[in-house]
XYZ file of C-alpha atoms in Angstrom:
269
model
C 77.960 94.832 144.395
C 80.652 92.280 145.269
C 78.345 89.435 144.220
C 77.706 91.118 140.884
C 81.447 91.479 140.334
C 82.073 87.833 141.162
C 79.266 86.679 138.869
C 80.742 88.750 136.064
C 84.269 87.291 136.176
C 83.433 84.283 134.025
C 81.702 86.421 131.419
C 84.576 88.878 131.253
C 87.207 86.169 130.927
C 85.199 84.709 128.048
C 84.946 88.088 126.305
C 88.649 88.814 126.812
C 89.549 85.373 125.500
C 87.362 85.768 122.421
C 88.837 89.165 121.612
C 92.349 87.874 122.119
C 91.661 84.973 119.747
C 90.213 87.288 117.120
C 93.228 89.569 117.407
C 95.542 86.621 116.762
C 93.745 86.021 113.455
C 95.365 89.077 111.933
C 93.537 90.721 109.099
C 95.263 91.337 105.807
C 96.276 94.916 106.456
C 98.854 95.199 103.699
C 96.181 96.019 101.127
C 95.071 99.181 102.929
C 95.974 102.237 100.898
C 98.382 104.655 102.608
C 99.072 102.176 105.417
C 102.708 102.180 106.523
C 103.440 99.326 108.963
C 106.491 98.824 111.145
C 107.523 96.768 114.170
C 108.929 98.014 117.443
C 110.270 96.023 120.383
C 109.738 97.463 123.835
C 112.368 97.292 126.539
C 109.583 97.820 129.098
C 107.321 94.908 128.115
C 109.851 92.727 126.254
C 107.303 92.465 123.476
C 107.415 93.225 119.758
C 104.449 95.269 118.558
C 103.103 95.456 115.033
C 102.217 99.089 114.325
C 100.138 100.316 111.385
C 100.045 103.987 110.454
C 97.305 105.261 108.153
C 98.295 108.507 106.476
C 95.855 110.874 104.735
C 95.934 110.696 100.970
C 97.194 114.283 100.814
C 99.653 113.946 103.683
C 102.105 116.823 104.072
C 104.991 116.500 106.574
C 104.736 120.203 107.389
C 101.118 119.873 108.563
C 99.836 118.810 111.983
C 97.227 116.090 112.437
C 94.810 114.562 114.894
C 96.682 111.375 115.817
C 94.549 108.468 117.043
C 96.279 105.617 118.870
C 94.069 102.540 118.569
C 94.422 99.586 120.932
C 93.672 96.111 119.541
C 94.946 97.299 116.188
C 95.142 93.714 114.916
C 91.396 93.435 115.245
C 90.064 96.909 114.461
C 92.540 98.765 112.262
C 91.030 97.702 108.923
C 87.487 98.711 109.902
C 88.693 101.953 111.461
C 90.728 102.776 108.353
C 87.593 102.312 106.239
C 85.669 104.670 108.529
C 88.386 107.325 108.279
C 88.437 106.952 104.482
C 84.641 107.235 104.262
C 84.705 110.387 106.365
C 86.861 112.108 103.720
C 88.826 113.775 106.498
C 92.390 114.634 105.646
C 93.400 115.775 109.138
C 93.596 112.360 110.848
C 96.462 109.888 111.204
C 95.382 106.521 112.605
C 97.944 104.430 114.503
C 96.980 100.823 115.209
C 98.815 99.010 118.012
C 98.930 95.233 117.557
C 101.236 92.309 118.202
C 103.920 90.828 115.997
C 103.687 87.499 117.804
C 101.469 86.272 120.643
C 98.676 88.601 121.670
C 99.140 89.773 125.272
C 96.345 92.300 125.689
C 95.292 90.646 128.952
C 98.660 91.661 130.407
C 99.205 95.018 128.719
C 95.735 96.442 129.226
C 95.186 95.533 132.882
C 96.187 96.731 136.342
C 96.348 95.574 139.083
C 97.248 91.942 138.579
C 94.214 89.730 139.153
C 94.866 86.170 140.292
C 91.335 85.220 139.164
C 92.198 86.028 135.565
C 93.251 83.028 133.503
C 96.590 84.354 132.294
C 99.233 86.943 133.065
C 97.814 90.346 134.000
C 98.685 93.657 135.602
C 101.172 95.016 133.049
C 99.511 98.354 132.261
C 102.260 100.461 133.847
C 104.906 98.899 131.619
C 102.642 99.238 128.583
C 102.073 102.936 129.267
C 105.849 103.343 129.517
C 106.092 101.729 126.080
C 103.542 104.157 124.633
C 105.031 107.251 126.294
C 108.738 106.566 125.971
C 109.019 104.439 122.841
C 105.993 104.476 120.525
C 105.040 108.160 120.629
C 108.701 109.160 120.462
C 109.141 106.986 117.365
C 106.003 108.417 115.751
C 107.005 112.003 116.424
C 110.791 111.859 116.050
C 111.443 109.095 113.525
C 108.303 109.467 111.394
C 108.204 113.227 112.079
C 104.426 113.256 112.538
C 103.189 116.445 114.159
C 100.082 116.241 116.351
C 97.321 118.788 116.840
C 96.159 116.498 119.625
C 96.382 112.835 120.588
C 93.494 110.429 121.111
C 93.574 107.004 122.762
C 90.861 104.564 121.660
C 90.134 101.286 123.424
C 87.384 98.681 123.627
C 86.512 96.295 126.476
C 89.758 95.698 128.380
C 91.298 98.243 126.007
C 88.646 100.698 127.185
C 89.692 99.960 130.747
C 93.315 100.744 129.835
C 92.245 104.020 128.224
C 90.377 105.075 131.377
C 93.167 103.802 133.612
C 95.573 106.024 131.659
C 93.242 108.957 132.301
C 93.110 108.631 136.098
C 96.426 107.061 137.096
C 98.990 109.509 138.468
C 102.203 107.493 138.292
C 103.035 108.301 134.670
C 102.335 111.221 132.323
C 99.168 111.019 130.268
C 100.023 112.315 126.788
C 96.475 112.009 125.444
C 94.119 114.959 125.040
C 91.149 112.742 124.192
C 89.931 109.354 125.412
C 87.391 107.227 123.544
C 86.420 104.149 125.573
C 83.883 101.637 124.267
C 82.281 98.997 126.516
C 85.036 99.350 129.102
C 85.687 96.451 131.465
C 84.923 98.497 134.569
C 84.537 95.316 136.614
C 88.253 94.537 136.537
C 89.672 93.761 139.981
C 86.581 94.612 142.020
C 85.919 97.837 140.090
C 89.425 99.138 140.780
C 88.968 101.989 138.315
C 86.252 103.579 140.435
C 88.664 103.619 143.374
C 91.399 105.043 141.145
C 89.115 107.868 140.040
C 88.245 108.585 143.674
C 91.933 108.942 144.497
C 92.356 111.327 141.556
C 89.367 113.374 142.705
C 90.760 113.590 146.234
C 93.813 115.430 144.899
C 92.554 117.214 141.759
C 89.654 119.440 140.799
C 90.555 119.772 137.114
C 90.835 117.291 134.249
C 91.554 119.028 130.970
C 90.539 116.191 128.666
C 87.786 115.195 126.265
C 86.136 111.895 127.194
C 83.628 109.850 125.205
C 82.377 106.625 126.812
C 79.808 104.175 125.467
C 78.121 100.886 126.221
C 75.750 98.796 124.119
C 72.262 98.233 125.447
C 72.547 94.528 124.492
C 75.733 93.906 126.484
C 74.047 92.593 129.600
C 72.981 93.889 132.989
C 76.382 93.840 134.697
C 78.352 95.876 132.192
C 75.477 98.376 131.910
C 75.249 98.642 135.697
C 78.931 99.502 136.034
C 78.752 101.898 133.092
C 75.895 103.744 134.804
C 77.777 103.898 138.093
C 80.913 105.272 136.427
C 78.988 107.750 134.275
C 77.018 109.101 137.237
C 80.138 109.425 139.342
C 82.059 111.369 136.701
C 79.049 113.538 135.837
C 78.789 114.752 139.428
C 82.479 115.617 139.793
C 82.358 118.807 137.717
C 86.054 118.594 136.887
C 87.282 121.891 135.456
C 88.197 121.412 131.804
C 86.578 117.991 131.351
C 84.311 117.585 128.329
C 82.340 114.417 129.103
C 80.229 112.679 126.481
C 78.452 109.410 127.265
C 76.060 107.263 125.288
C 74.153 104.001 125.561
C 74.192 102.625 122.029
C 70.864 101.223 120.852
C 70.639 97.618 119.621
C 74.399 97.182 119.980
C 76.238 94.182 121.438
C 79.718 93.996 122.963
C 81.262 92.843 119.693
C 79.570 95.570 117.647
C 80.239 98.530 119.938
C 83.869 99.388 119.031
C 83.387 100.603 115.464
C 80.072 102.312 116.217
C 81.845 104.138 119.037
C 84.885 104.931 116.894
C 82.780 106.417 114.100
C 80.735 108.553 116.473
C 83.842 109.526 118.401
C 85.402 111.077 115.309
C 82.581 113.624 115.089
C 82.080 114.093 118.841
C 85.696 114.339 119.987
C 87.586 115.547 116.905
């Protein structure tokens, strides 16, 4: 297993680098109908985030909505907004989390710090503090958006962050639902599997909805770790956990996020 992890480091760094580069090439999001962007600077991460909020066409402040917080919003918000529009659902508010300046997903979405990673890493705790204590508070208090439930969506290293948020016990987890596509479960010698074990040692319930996917064209390593994680969670029988897992057919790493997002809307919400 250790050899597989070591052989996967180069591949993962390449994938993370490619996604980071694509995120820096920000899409033209201003043309999206009912998109209300704003910026927010975090005292926890010392970073300014570019936030996009997609409201339903018939938005009513008195109503409550399924709020979806999407990581890598620079890269995926436009496609996700199209999917929400095509679904004709008027009960969803999509919140894309991106970067106003330099993309730092490698730092924000990872924990622990990994010296083998080419760049700063290990900042997930601070990023979760930003989400819990700054972003959600702004969404709910300043924008006065009421939530039926909250969903966190992430892909690749963003999927790792979503699952890390689920099993870490240092900070509150405000999300009812987790959608994780092609998660980087190999990070730091499969740290997430150890984190889940620690959670299981102290808890027998997990009142969340979880949808995890991997593409069958993503390679042996990422599929191997997906299988290991899926089997482990399936055998836990956590009280309250609704687990959905899927191996997407003819889907690569780059194509898995929006396929997962679209399916997640019907499976989770």
